[in-house]
Amino acid sequence: MHESRGLGDVYKRQIHGGVVGAFMEQAAAFHLIAKMDKPVLPKIINFSLDYLRPARLRDTYAECTLTRQGRFIANLSITAWQEKSDEPNAIARAHFLIPERDR
């Protein structure tokens, strides 16, 4: 059995999928906050993640696209990659509730 120290598999030098997912969700939330007229902390409604290839222990990047922002809900797509942006490690879709202060 492989030993884990919280980040992932230390023998295969891979990042745990939960770490990748949390990184992508936070990137989406910060991207949404940056697009708001009156920044407030959005609340996650749904997060759907597809893992495409293992994430290794190296720099990881995320690109977020705000696909739709209504009065109450915002939809974003997120892509995470490491060495080449055209070879993503994971893709995700997120739906956030926009708190009342921003409506």
PDB file of C-alpha atoms in Angstrom:
ATOM      1  CA  MET A   1       0.000   0.000   0.000  1.00  0.00           C
ATOM      2  CA  HIS A   2       1.281   3.465  -0.876  1.00  0.00           C
ATOM      3  CA  GLU A   3       1.879   5.994   1.851  1.00  0.00           C
ATOM      4  CA  SER A   4      -0.004   9.284   1.665  1.00  0.00           C
ATOM      5  CA  ARG A   5       0.988  12.548   3.301  1.00  0.00           C
ATOM      6  CA  GLY A   6      -2.108  14.558   2.439  1.00  0.00           C
ATOM      7  CA  LEU A   7      -1.068  15.827  -0.987  1.00  0.00           C
ATOM      8  CA  GLY A   8      -1.323  12.572  -2.915  1.00  0.00           C
ATOM      9  CA  ASP A   9       0.697   9.491  -3.795  1.00  0.00           C
ATOM     10  CA  VAL A  10       4.297  10.186  -2.742  1.00  0.00           C
ATOM     11  CA  TYR A  11       5.675   7.196  -4.652  1.00  0.00           C
ATOM     12  CA  LYS A  12       4.016   8.016  -7.975  1.00  0.00           C
ATOM     13  CA  ARG A  13       4.491  11.764  -7.251  1.00  0.00           C
ATOM     14  CA  GLN A  14       0.864  12.550  -8.069  1.00  0.00           C
ATOM     15  CA  ILE A  15      -1.447  15.169  -6.585  1.00  0.00           C
ATOM     16  CA  HIS A  16      -4.620  13.817  -4.961  1.00  0.00           C
ATOM     17  CA  GLY A  17      -7.763  14.434  -7.017  1.00  0.00           C
ATOM     18  CA  GLY A  18      -9.398  16.251  -4.111  1.00  0.00           C
ATOM     19  CA  VAL A  19      -6.588  18.785  -4.081  1.00  0.00           C
ATOM     20  CA  VAL A  20      -7.021  19.356  -7.818  1.00  0.00           C
ATOM     21  CA  GLY A  21     -10.796  19.759  -7.391  1.00  0.00           C
ATOM     22  CA  ALA A  22     -10.449  22.191  -4.488  1.00  0.00           C
ATOM     23  CA  PHE A  23      -7.918  24.241  -6.479  1.00  0.00           C
ATOM     24  CA  MET A  24     -10.288  24.442  -9.442  1.00  0.00           C
ATOM     25  CA  GLU A  25     -13.304  25.357  -7.302  1.00  0.00           C
ATOM     26  CA  GLN A  26     -11.376  28.153  -5.567  1.00  0.00           C
ATOM     27  CA  ALA A  27     -10.043  29.444  -8.889  1.00  0.00           C
ATOM     28  CA  ALA A  28     -13.626  29.648 -10.189  1.00  0.00           C
ATOM     29  CA  ALA A  29     -14.839  31.469  -7.068  1.00  0.00           C
ATOM     30  CA  PHE A  30     -12.027  34.043  -7.254  1.00  0.00           C
ATOM     31  CA  HIS A  31     -12.598  34.515 -10.985  1.00  0.00           C
ATOM     32  CA  LEU A  32     -16.295  35.173 -10.333  1.00  0.00           C
ATOM     33  CA  ILE A  33     -15.510  37.626  -7.523  1.00  0.00           C
ATOM     34  CA  ALA A  34     -13.161  39.526  -9.846  1.00  0.00           C
ATOM     35  CA  LYS A  35     -15.989  39.895 -12.396  1.00  0.00           C
ATOM     36  CA  MET A  36     -18.554  41.257  -9.901  1.00  0.00           C
ATOM     37  CA  ASP A  37     -19.451  44.940  -9.663  1.00  0.00           C
ATOM     38  CA  LYS A  38     -19.831  44.605  -5.880  1.00  0.00           C
ATOM     39  CA  PRO A  39     -17.551  41.718  -4.824  1.00  0.00           C
ATOM     40  CA  VAL A  40     -19.068  39.244  -2.365  1.00  0.00           C
ATOM     41  CA  LEU A  41     -18.249  35.619  -1.595  1.00  0.00           C
ATOM     42  CA  PRO A  42     -20.338  33.393  -3.907  1.00  0.00           C
ATOM     43  CA  LYS A  43     -21.781  30.117  -2.587  1.00  0.00           C
ATOM     44  CA  ILE A  44     -21.129  26.909  -4.490  1.00  0.00           C
ATOM     45  CA  ILE A  45     -24.279  25.123  -5.670  1.00  0.00           C
ATOM     46  CA  ASN A  46     -22.835  22.416  -7.886  1.00  0.00           C
ATOM     47  CA  PHE A  47     -19.374  21.357  -9.038  1.00  0.00           C
ATOM     48  CA  SER A  48     -18.865  18.696 -11.681  1.00  0.00           C
ATOM     49  CA  LEU A  49     -15.296  17.544 -12.347  1.00  0.00           C
ATOM     50  CA  ASP A  50     -13.828  15.277 -15.019  1.00  0.00           C
ATOM     51  CA  TYR A  51     -10.294  13.964 -14.449  1.00  0.00           C
ATOM     52  CA  LEU A  52      -8.495  13.501 -17.767  1.00  0.00           C
ATOM     53  CA  ARG A  53      -4.940  12.582 -16.720  1.00  0.00           C
ATOM     54  CA  PRO A  54      -2.940  12.345 -13.473  1.00  0.00           C
ATOM     55  CA  ALA A  55      -1.723  15.584 -11.934  1.00  0.00           C
ATOM     56  CA  ARG A  56       1.968  15.302 -11.102  1.00  0.00           C
ATOM     57  CA  LEU A  57       3.873  17.178  -8.404  1.00  0.00           C
ATOM     58  CA  ARG A  58       4.578  20.302 -10.472  1.00  0.00           C
ATOM     59  CA  ASP A  59       3.069  23.718 -11.092  1.00  0.00           C
ATOM     60  CA  THR A  60      -0.632  23.543 -11.919  1.00  0.00           C
ATOM     61  CA  TYR A  61      -2.639  26.277 -13.638  1.00  0.00           C
ATOM     62  CA  ALA A  62      -6.341  26.981 -14.073  1.00  0.00           C
ATOM     63  CA  GLU A  63      -8.264  28.966 -16.640  1.00  0.00           C
ATOM     64  CA  CYS A  64     -11.815  29.976 -15.807  1.00  0.00           C
ATOM     65  CA  THR A  65     -14.534  31.172 -18.148  1.00  0.00           C
ATOM     66  CA  LEU A  66     -17.691  32.840 -16.928  1.00  0.00           C
ATOM     67  CA  THR A  67     -20.222  31.261 -19.280  1.00  0.00           C
ATOM     68  CA  ARG A  68     -23.305  32.966 -17.834  1.00  0.00           C
ATOM     69  CA  GLN A  69     -24.063  35.303 -14.948  1.00  0.00           C
ATOM     70  CA  GLY A  70     -27.663  35.978 -14.121  1.00  0.00           C
ATOM     71  CA  ARG A  71     -29.159  37.814 -11.156  1.00  0.00           C
ATOM     72  CA  PHE A  72     -29.015  34.783  -8.865  1.00  0.00           C
ATOM     73  CA  ILE A  73     -26.777  32.152 -10.474  1.00  0.00           C
ATOM     74  CA  ALA A  74     -23.409  32.155 -12.249  1.00  0.00           C
ATOM     75  CA  ASN A  75     -22.071  29.312 -14.410  1.00  0.00           C
ATOM     76  CA  LEU A  76     -18.356  28.821 -15.003  1.00  0.00           C
ATOM     77  CA  SER A  77     -16.153  26.362 -16.828  1.00  0.00           C
ATOM     78  CA  ILE A  78     -12.680  25.579 -15.490  1.00  0.00           C
ATOM     79  CA  THR A  79      -9.688  23.890 -17.118  1.00  0.00           C
ATOM     80  CA  ALA A  80      -6.605  22.779 -15.153  1.00  0.00           C
ATOM     81  CA  TRP A  81      -3.304  21.891 -16.789  1.00  0.00           C
ATOM     82  CA  GLN A  82       0.344  21.575 -15.921  1.00  0.00           C
ATOM     83  CA  GLU A  83       2.774  21.780 -18.820  1.00  0.00           C
ATOM     84  CA  LYS A  84       0.567  22.380 -21.873  1.00  0.00           C
ATOM     85  CA  SER A  85      -2.751  24.203 -21.774  1.00  0.00           C
ATOM     86  CA  ASP A  86      -3.999  22.054 -24.658  1.00  0.00           C
ATOM     87  CA  GLU A  87      -3.421  18.905 -22.546  1.00  0.00           C
ATOM     88  CA  PRO A  88      -5.647  19.502 -19.500  1.00  0.00           C
ATOM     89  CA  ASN A  89      -5.459  17.344 -16.389  1.00  0.00           C
ATOM     90  CA  ALA A  90      -9.082  18.102 -15.515  1.00  0.00           C
ATOM     91  CA  ILE A  91     -12.092  20.093 -16.669  1.00  0.00           C
ATOM     92  CA  ALA A  92     -15.010  21.217 -14.532  1.00  0.00           C
ATOM     93  CA  ARG A  93     -18.286  23.113 -14.492  1.00  0.00           C
ATOM     94  CA  ALA A  94     -19.421  25.124 -11.488  1.00  0.00           C
ATOM     95  CA  HIS A  95     -22.644  26.849 -10.501  1.00  0.00           C
ATOM     96  CA  PHE A  96     -22.557  29.539  -7.835  1.00  0.00           C
ATOM     97  CA  LEU A  97     -25.303  31.358  -5.956  1.00  0.00           C
ATOM     98  CA  ILE A  98     -24.681  35.091  -5.978  1.00  0.00           C
ATOM     99  CA  PRO A  99     -25.490  36.552  -2.543  1.00  0.00           C
ATOM    100  CA  GLU A 100     -28.153  39.251  -2.367  1.00  0.00           C
ATOM    101  CA  ARG A 101     -25.704  42.139  -1.874  1.00  0.00           C
ATOM    102  CA  ASP A 102     -24.608  41.838  -5.544  1.00  0.00           C
ATOM    103  CA  ARG A 103     -28.079  41.763  -7.087  1.00  0.00           C
TER     104      ARG A 103
END
